[in-house]
Amino acid sequence: RHAKFRLLIDMRDFQSAELAVAWEKLQHLRASFHVIERLAVVGDQRWLEIWLKLASHLVPSLVHHFHGDDLAAAWVWLDE
């Protein structure tokens, strides 16, 4: 009931044309953010970094961006 979970989102193959879809998914996830303790997002897109900075103001959980070659580091951070 009070458990929180940690989530990794791999967006390495995500295209900027799908940004509207990503925003829609974020809106759906907002109802669950109170149970997310940490959120790691992996991807190299510049727009993703900007998007995550904006989204971090809407999200009460701890969000961290990792570049595409840092997938292992993202898992380590989630496990801390």
PDB file of N, CA and C in Angstrom:
ATOM      1  N   ARG A   1       0.814  -1.196   0.000  1.00  0.00           N
ATOM      2  CA  ARG A   1       0.000   0.000   0.000  1.00  0.00           C
ATOM      3  C   ARG A   1       0.857   1.260   0.000  1.00  0.00           C
ATOM      4  N   HIS A   2       1.963   1.252   0.742  1.00  0.00           N
ATOM      5  CA  HIS A   2       2.824   2.426   0.796  1.00  0.00           C
ATOM      6  C   HIS A   2       4.143   2.200   0.073  1.00  0.00           C
ATOM      7  N   ALA A   3       4.259   1.105  -0.626  1.00  0.00           N
ATOM      8  CA  ALA A   3       5.504   0.792  -1.316  1.00  0.00           C
ATOM      9  C   ALA A   3       5.723   1.735  -2.496  1.00  0.00           C
ATOM     10  N   LYS A   4       6.974   2.048  -2.724  1.00  0.00           N
ATOM     11  CA  LYS A   4       7.350   2.863  -3.869  1.00  0.00           C
ATOM     12  C   LYS A   4       8.212   2.007  -4.775  1.00  0.00           C
ATOM     13  N   PHE A   5       8.220   2.331  -6.042  1.00  0.00           N
ATOM     14  CA  PHE A   5       9.030   1.549  -6.952  1.00  0.00           C
ATOM     15  C   PHE A   5       9.940   2.461  -7.759  1.00  0.00           C
ATOM     16  N   ARG A   6      10.902   1.833  -8.418  1.00  0.00           N
ATOM     17  CA  ARG A   6      11.890   2.532  -9.238  1.00  0.00           C
ATOM     18  C   ARG A   6      11.690   2.089 -10.681  1.00  0.00           C
ATOM     19  N   LEU A   7      11.800   3.041 -11.586  1.00  0.00           N
ATOM     20  CA  LEU A   7      11.444   2.806 -12.982  1.00  0.00           C
ATOM     21  C   LEU A   7      12.557   3.275 -13.899  1.00  0.00           C
ATOM     22  N   LEU A   8      12.880   2.465 -14.911  1.00  0.00           N
ATOM     23  CA  LEU A   8      13.836   2.846 -15.938  1.00  0.00           C
ATOM     24  C   LEU A   8      13.086   2.908 -17.261  1.00  0.00           C
ATOM     25  N   ILE A   9      13.234   4.027 -17.968  1.00  0.00           N
ATOM     26  CA  ILE A   9      12.632   4.175 -19.290  1.00  0.00           C
ATOM     27  C   ILE A   9      13.766   4.306 -20.295  1.00  0.00           C
ATOM     28  N   ASP A  10      13.829   3.368 -21.229  1.00  0.00           N
ATOM     29  CA  ASP A  10      14.856   3.352 -22.266  1.00  0.00           C
ATOM     30  C   ASP A  10      14.288   4.033 -23.508  1.00  0.00           C
ATOM     31  N   MET A  11      14.794   5.225 -23.806  1.00  0.00           N
ATOM     32  CA  MET A  11      14.306   5.996 -24.948  1.00  0.00           C
ATOM     33  C   MET A  11      15.377   6.142 -26.020  1.00  0.00           C
ATOM     34  N   ARG A  12      16.332   5.223 -26.048  1.00  0.00           N
ATOM     35  CA  ARG A  12      17.431   5.335 -27.006  1.00  0.00           C
ATOM     36  C   ARG A  12      16.963   5.317 -28.450  1.00  0.00           C
ATOM     37  N   ASP A  13      15.886   4.634 -28.768  1.00  0.00           N
ATOM     38  CA  ASP A  13      15.396   4.564 -30.143  1.00  0.00           C
ATOM     39  C   ASP A  13      14.176   5.443 -30.373  1.00  0.00           C
ATOM     40  N   PHE A  14      13.879   6.300 -29.433  1.00  0.00           N
ATOM     41  CA  PHE A  14      12.709   7.163 -29.514  1.00  0.00           C
ATOM     42  C   PHE A  14      12.999   8.337 -30.442  1.00  0.00           C
ATOM     43  N   GLN A  15      12.104   8.647 -31.347  1.00  0.00           N
ATOM     44  CA  GLN A  15      12.285   9.733 -32.306  1.00  0.00           C
ATOM     45  C   GLN A  15      11.542  10.980 -31.843  1.00  0.00           C
ATOM     46  N   SER A  16      12.043  12.154 -32.205  1.00  0.00           N
ATOM     47  CA  SER A  16      11.414  13.404 -31.784  1.00  0.00           C
ATOM     48  C   SER A  16       9.993  13.548 -32.316  1.00  0.00           C
ATOM     49  N   ALA A  17       9.687  12.898 -33.419  1.00  0.00           N
ATOM     50  CA  ALA A  17       8.331  12.948 -33.964  1.00  0.00           C
ATOM     51  C   ALA A  17       7.340  12.301 -33.003  1.00  0.00           C
ATOM     52  N   GLU A  18       7.846  11.480 -32.095  1.00  0.00           N
ATOM     53  CA  GLU A  18       6.991  10.805 -31.131  1.00  0.00           C
ATOM     54  C   GLU A  18       6.876  11.585 -29.822  1.00  0.00           C
ATOM     55  N   LEU A  19       7.331  12.824 -29.812  1.00  0.00           N
ATOM     56  CA  LEU A  19       7.305  13.638 -28.604  1.00  0.00           C
ATOM     57  C   LEU A  19       5.885  13.813 -28.073  1.00  0.00           C
ATOM     58  N   ALA A  20       4.934  14.006 -28.953  1.00  0.00           N
ATOM     59  CA  ALA A  20       3.542  14.166 -28.514  1.00  0.00           C
ATOM     60  C   ALA A  20       3.052  12.907 -27.803  1.00  0.00           C
ATOM     61  N   VAL A  21       3.462  11.762 -28.305  1.00  0.00           N
ATOM     62  CA  VAL A  21       3.082  10.495 -27.679  1.00  0.00           C
ATOM     63  C   VAL A  21       3.735  10.385 -26.308  1.00  0.00           C
ATOM     64  N   ALA A  22       5.004  10.776 -26.204  1.00  0.00           N
ATOM     65  CA  ALA A  22       5.712  10.731 -24.923  1.00  0.00           C
ATOM     66  C   ALA A  22       5.033  11.650 -23.917  1.00  0.00           C
ATOM     67  N   TRP A  23       4.628  12.832 -24.349  1.00  0.00           N
ATOM     68  CA  TRP A  23       3.960  13.764 -23.446  1.00  0.00           C
ATOM     69  C   TRP A  23       2.642  13.175 -22.962  1.00  0.00           C
ATOM     70  N   GLU A  24       1.921  12.530 -23.866  1.00  0.00           N
ATOM     71  CA  GLU A  24       0.645  11.897 -23.495  1.00  0.00           C
ATOM     72  C   GLU A  24       0.875  10.796 -22.468  1.00  0.00           C
ATOM     73  N   LYS A  25       1.910  10.002 -22.670  1.00  0.00           N
ATOM     74  CA  LYS A  25       2.224   8.936 -21.719  1.00  0.00           C
ATOM     75  C   LYS A  25       2.616   9.514 -20.360  1.00  0.00           C
ATOM     76  N   LEU A  26       3.344  10.624 -20.363  1.00  0.00           N
ATOM     77  CA  LEU A  26       3.706  11.280 -19.114  1.00  0.00           C
ATOM     78  C   LEU A  26       2.456  11.713 -18.370  1.00  0.00           C
ATOM     79  N   GLN A  27       1.499  12.246 -19.087  1.00  0.00           N
ATOM     80  CA  GLN A  27       0.249  12.667 -18.452  1.00  0.00           C
ATOM     81  C   GLN A  27      -0.466  11.484 -17.805  1.00  0.00           C
ATOM     82  N   HIS A  28      -0.432  10.323 -18.461  1.00  0.00           N
ATOM     83  CA  HIS A  28      -1.047   9.126 -17.891  1.00  0.00           C
ATOM     84  C   HIS A  28      -0.280   8.641 -16.663  1.00  0.00           C
ATOM     85  N   LEU A  29       1.039   8.786 -16.699  1.00  0.00           N
ATOM     86  CA  LEU A  29       1.872   8.348 -15.575  1.00  0.00           C
ATOM     87  C   LEU A  29       1.749   9.268 -14.365  1.00  0.00           C
ATOM     88  N   ARG A  30       1.346  10.516 -14.576  1.00  0.00           N
ATOM     89  CA  ARG A  30       1.282  11.476 -13.469  1.00  0.00           C
ATOM     90  C   ARG A  30       0.442  10.963 -12.307  1.00  0.00           C
ATOM     91  N   ALA A  31      -0.573  10.193 -12.601  1.00  0.00           N
ATOM     92  CA  ALA A  31      -1.418   9.647 -11.538  1.00  0.00           C
ATOM     93  C   ALA A  31      -0.655   8.655 -10.671  1.00  0.00           C
ATOM     94  N   SER A  32       0.443   8.107 -11.196  1.00  0.00           N
ATOM     95  CA  SER A  32       1.216   7.104 -10.471  1.00  0.00           C
ATOM     96  C   SER A  32       2.520   7.642  -9.893  1.00  0.00           C
ATOM     97  N   PHE A  33       2.848   8.895 -10.174  1.00  0.00           N
ATOM     98  CA  PHE A  33       4.139   9.425  -9.740  1.00  0.00           C
ATOM     99  C   PHE A  33       4.326   9.404  -8.231  1.00  0.00           C
ATOM    100  N   HIS A  34       3.255   9.418  -7.471  1.00  0.00           N
ATOM    101  CA  HIS A  34       3.400   9.415  -6.015  1.00  0.00           C
ATOM    102  C   HIS A  34       3.970   8.096  -5.499  1.00  0.00           C
ATOM    103  N   VAL A  35       3.962   7.050  -6.332  1.00  0.00           N
ATOM    104  CA  VAL A  35       4.527   5.767  -5.915  1.00  0.00           C
ATOM    105  C   VAL A  35       5.878   5.488  -6.573  1.00  0.00           C
ATOM    106  N   ILE A  36       6.355   6.413  -7.384  1.00  0.00           N
ATOM    107  CA  ILE A  36       7.661   6.237  -8.027  1.00  0.00           C
ATOM    108  C   ILE A  36       8.716   6.926  -7.166  1.00  0.00           C
ATOM    109  N   GLU A  37       9.651   6.136  -6.682  1.00  0.00           N
ATOM    110  CA  GLU A  37      10.720   6.679  -5.846  1.00  0.00           C
ATOM    111  C   GLU A  37      11.826   7.291  -6.697  1.00  0.00           C
ATOM    112  N   ARG A  38      12.203   6.595  -7.760  1.00  0.00           N
ATOM    113  CA  ARG A  38      13.242   7.066  -8.674  1.00  0.00           C
ATOM    114  C   ARG A  38      12.846   6.716 -10.096  1.00  0.00           C
ATOM    115  N   LEU A  39      13.187   7.616 -11.007  1.00  0.00           N
ATOM    116  CA  LEU A  39      12.900   7.406 -12.425  1.00  0.00           C
ATOM    117  C   LEU A  39      14.162   7.690 -13.213  1.00  0.00           C
ATOM    118  N   ALA A  40      14.703   6.666 -13.857  1.00  0.00           N
ATOM    119  CA  ALA A  40      15.884   6.818 -14.704  1.00  0.00           C
ATOM    120  C   ALA A  40      15.425   6.790 -16.156  1.00  0.00           C
ATOM    121  N   VAL A  41      15.883   7.770 -16.930  1.00  0.00           N
ATOM    122  CA  VAL A  41      15.534   7.841 -18.348  1.00  0.00           C
ATOM    123  C   VAL A  41      16.829   7.811 -19.141  1.00  0.00           C
ATOM    124  N   VAL A  42      16.920   6.877 -20.081  1.00  0.00           N
ATOM    125  CA  VAL A  42      18.133   6.682 -20.868  1.00  0.00           C
ATOM    126  C   VAL A  42      17.872   7.108 -22.306  1.00  0.00           C
ATOM    127  N   GLY A  43      18.731   7.985 -22.830  1.00  0.00           N
ATOM    128  CA  GLY A  43      18.607   8.423 -24.213  1.00  0.00           C
ATOM    129  C   GLY A  43      19.552   9.571 -24.504  1.00  0.00           C
ATOM    130  N   ASP A  44      19.946   9.713 -25.771  1.00  0.00           N
ATOM    131  CA  ASP A  44      20.913  10.734 -26.158  1.00  0.00           C
ATOM    132  C   ASP A  44      20.300  11.958 -26.834  1.00  0.00           C
ATOM    133  N   GLN A  45      19.013  11.959 -27.034  1.00  0.00           N
ATOM    134  CA  GLN A  45      18.382  13.055 -27.746  1.00  0.00           C
ATOM    135  C   GLN A  45      18.446  14.348 -26.919  1.00  0.00           C
ATOM    136  N   ARG A  46      18.840  15.439 -27.571  1.00  0.00           N
ATOM    137  CA  ARG A  46      18.931  16.732 -26.876  1.00  0.00           C
ATOM    138  C   ARG A  46      17.560  17.181 -26.387  1.00  0.00           C
ATOM    139  N   TRP A  47      16.530  16.948 -27.204  1.00  0.00           N
ATOM    140  CA  TRP A  47      15.181  17.342 -26.803  1.00  0.00           C
ATOM    141  C   TRP A  47      14.740  16.575 -25.562  1.00  0.00           C
ATOM    142  N   LEU A  48      15.275  15.353 -25.401  1.00  0.00           N
ATOM    143  CA  LEU A  48      14.920  14.551 -24.237  1.00  0.00           C
ATOM    144  C   LEU A  48      15.456  15.197 -22.956  1.00  0.00           C
ATOM    145  N   GLU A  49      16.676  15.694 -23.023  1.00  0.00           N
ATOM    146  CA  GLU A  49      17.253  16.373 -21.856  1.00  0.00           C
ATOM    147  C   GLU A  49      16.409  17.583 -21.461  1.00  0.00           C
ATOM    148  N   ILE A  50      16.000  18.368 -22.445  1.00  0.00           N
ATOM    149  CA  ILE A  50      15.168  19.550 -22.183  1.00  0.00           C
ATOM    150  C   ILE A  50      13.815  19.130 -21.632  1.00  0.00           C
ATOM    151  N   TRP A  51      13.221  18.127 -22.253  1.00  0.00           N
ATOM    152  CA  TRP A  51      11.908  17.625 -21.854  1.00  0.00           C
ATOM    153  C   TRP A  51      11.946  17.133 -20.410  1.00  0.00           C
ATOM    154  N   LEU A  52      13.012  16.429 -20.037  1.00  0.00           N
ATOM    155  CA  LEU A  52      13.125  15.911 -18.675  1.00  0.00           C
ATOM    156  C   LEU A  52      13.319  17.028 -17.649  1.00  0.00           C
ATOM    157  N   LYS A  53      14.036  18.067 -18.026  1.00  0.00           N
ATOM    158  CA  LYS A  53      14.188  19.204 -17.109  1.00  0.00           C
ATOM    159  C   LYS A  53      12.834  19.844 -16.845  1.00  0.00           C
ATOM    160  N   LEU A  54      12.036  19.980 -17.891  1.00  0.00           N
ATOM    161  CA  LEU A  54      10.693  20.534 -17.719  1.00  0.00           C
ATOM    162  C   LEU A  54       9.810  19.592 -16.919  1.00  0.00           C
ATOM    163  N   ALA A  55       9.861  18.313 -17.254  1.00  0.00           N
ATOM    164  CA  ALA A  55       9.016  17.318 -16.589  1.00  0.00           C
ATOM    165  C   ALA A  55       9.383  17.159 -15.120  1.00  0.00           C
ATOM    166  N   SER A  56      10.643  17.378 -14.779  1.00  0.00           N
ATOM    167  CA  SER A  56      11.069  17.198 -13.387  1.00  0.00           C
ATOM    168  C   SER A  56      10.355  18.169 -12.450  1.00  0.00           C
ATOM    169  N   HIS A  57       9.843  19.263 -12.979  1.00  0.00           N
ATOM    170  CA  HIS A  57       9.099  20.215 -12.153  1.00  0.00           C
ATOM    171  C   HIS A  57       7.671  19.737 -11.897  1.00  0.00           C
ATOM    172  N   LEU A  58       7.212  18.774 -12.702  1.00  0.00           N
ATOM    173  CA  LEU A  58       5.865  18.229 -12.556  1.00  0.00           C
ATOM    174  C   LEU A  58       5.843  16.928 -11.774  1.00  0.00           C
ATOM    175  N   VAL A  59       7.019  16.359 -11.599  1.00  0.00           N
ATOM    176  CA  VAL A  59       7.132  15.021 -11.041  1.00  0.00           C
ATOM    177  C   VAL A  59       7.703  15.091  -9.634  1.00  0.00           C
ATOM    178  N   PRO A  60       6.989  14.542  -8.650  1.00  0.00           N
ATOM    179  CA  PRO A  60       7.503  14.592  -7.288  1.00  0.00           C
ATOM    180  C   PRO A  60       8.633  13.606  -7.010  1.00  0.00           C
ATOM    181  N   SER A  61       8.847  12.654  -7.884  1.00  0.00           N
ATOM    182  CA  SER A  61       9.892  11.655  -7.652  1.00  0.00           C
ATOM    183  C   SER A  61      11.237  12.168  -8.160  1.00  0.00           C
ATOM    184  N   LEU A  62      12.285  11.467  -7.819  1.00  0.00           N
ATOM    185  CA  LEU A  62      13.628  11.816  -8.234  1.00  0.00           C
ATOM    186  C   LEU A  62      13.859  11.301  -9.658  1.00  0.00           C
ATOM    187  N   VAL A  63      14.150  12.211 -10.579  1.00  0.00           N
ATOM    188  CA  VAL A  63      14.344  11.871 -11.989  1.00  0.00           C
ATOM    189  C   VAL A  63      15.788  12.128 -12.360  1.00  0.00           C
ATOM    190  N   HIS A  64      16.386  11.181 -13.091  1.00  0.00           N
ATOM    191  CA  HIS A  64      17.769  11.361 -13.530  1.00  0.00           C
ATOM    192  C   HIS A  64      17.891  10.908 -14.975  1.00  0.00           C
ATOM    193  N   HIS A  65      18.591  11.710 -15.774  1.00  0.00           N
ATOM    194  CA  HIS A  65      18.814  11.394 -17.182  1.00  0.00           C
ATOM    195  C   HIS A  65      20.179  10.744 -17.359  1.00  0.00           C
ATOM    196  N   PHE A  66      20.228   9.694 -18.171  1.00  0.00           N
ATOM    197  CA  PHE A  66      21.473   9.006 -18.507  1.00  0.00           C
ATOM    198  C   PHE A  66      21.600   8.962 -20.019  1.00  0.00           C
ATOM    199  N   HIS A  67      22.807   9.140 -20.512  1.00  0.00           N
ATOM    200  CA  HIS A  67      23.041   9.028 -21.946  1.00  0.00           C
ATOM    201  C   HIS A  67      22.947   7.564 -22.371  1.00  0.00           C
ATOM    202  N   GLY A  68      22.738   7.342 -23.646  1.00  0.00           N
ATOM    203  CA  GLY A  68      22.486   6.008 -24.178  1.00  0.00           C
ATOM    204  C   GLY A  68      23.514   4.960 -23.826  1.00  0.00           C
ATOM    205  N   ASP A  69      24.770   5.352 -23.710  1.00  0.00           N
ATOM    206  CA  ASP A  69      25.810   4.369 -23.378  1.00  0.00           C
ATOM    207  C   ASP A  69      25.944   4.159 -21.873  1.00  0.00           C
ATOM    208  N   ASP A  70      25.074   4.785 -21.091  1.00  0.00           N
ATOM    209  CA  ASP A  70      25.126   4.672 -19.632  1.00  0.00           C
ATOM    210  C   ASP A  70      23.987   3.835 -19.047  1.00  0.00           C
ATOM    211  N   LEU A  71      23.489   2.884 -19.805  1.00  0.00           N
ATOM    212  CA  LEU A  71      22.387   2.049 -19.336  1.00  0.00           C
ATOM    213  C   LEU A  71      22.756   1.325 -18.041  1.00  0.00           C
ATOM    214  N   ALA A  72      23.963   0.786 -17.975  1.00  0.00           N
ATOM    215  CA  ALA A  72      24.402   0.085 -16.764  1.00  0.00           C
ATOM    216  C   ALA A  72      24.438   1.039 -15.569  1.00  0.00           C
ATOM    217  N   ALA A  73      24.895   2.269 -15.788  1.00  0.00           N
ATOM    218  CA  ALA A  73      24.931   3.258 -14.705  1.00  0.00           C
ATOM    219  C   ALA A  73      23.522   3.606 -14.230  1.00  0.00           C
ATOM    220  N   ALA A  74      22.579   3.625 -15.153  1.00  0.00           N
ATOM    221  CA  ALA A  74      21.184   3.906 -14.778  1.00  0.00           C
ATOM    222  C   ALA A  74      20.660   2.822 -13.842  1.00  0.00           C
ATOM    223  N   TRP A  75      20.963   1.566 -14.164  1.00  0.00           N
ATOM    224  CA  TRP A  75      20.515   0.458 -13.287  1.00  0.00           C
ATOM    225  C   TRP A  75      21.174   0.558 -11.916  1.00  0.00           C
ATOM    226  N   VAL A  76      22.459   0.918 -11.884  1.00  0.00           N
ATOM    227  CA  VAL A  76      23.170   1.056 -10.608  1.00  0.00           C
ATOM    228  C   VAL A  76      22.523   2.168  -9.781  1.00  0.00           C
ATOM    229  N   TRP A  77      22.222   3.317 -10.413  1.00  0.00           N
ATOM    230  CA  TRP A  77      21.603   4.431  -9.712  1.00  0.00           C
ATOM    231  C   TRP A  77      20.243   4.043  -9.146  1.00  0.00           C
ATOM    232  N   LEU A  78      19.476   3.277  -9.907  1.00  0.00           N
ATOM    233  CA  LEU A  78      18.171   2.842  -9.426  1.00  0.00           C
ATOM    234  C   LEU A  78      18.299   1.915  -8.217  1.00  0.00           C
ATOM    235  N   ASP A  79      19.386   1.169  -8.178  1.00  0.00           N
ATOM    236  CA  ASP A  79      19.578   0.184  -7.113  1.00  0.00           C
ATOM    237  C   ASP A  79      20.178   0.790  -5.842  1.00  0.00           C
ATOM    238  N   GLU A  80      20.610   2.032  -5.893  1.00  0.00           N
ATOM    239  CA  GLU A  80      21.245   2.664  -4.723  1.00  0.00           C
ATOM    240  C   GLU A  80      20.247   2.823  -3.582  1.00  0.00           C
TER     241      GLU A  80
END
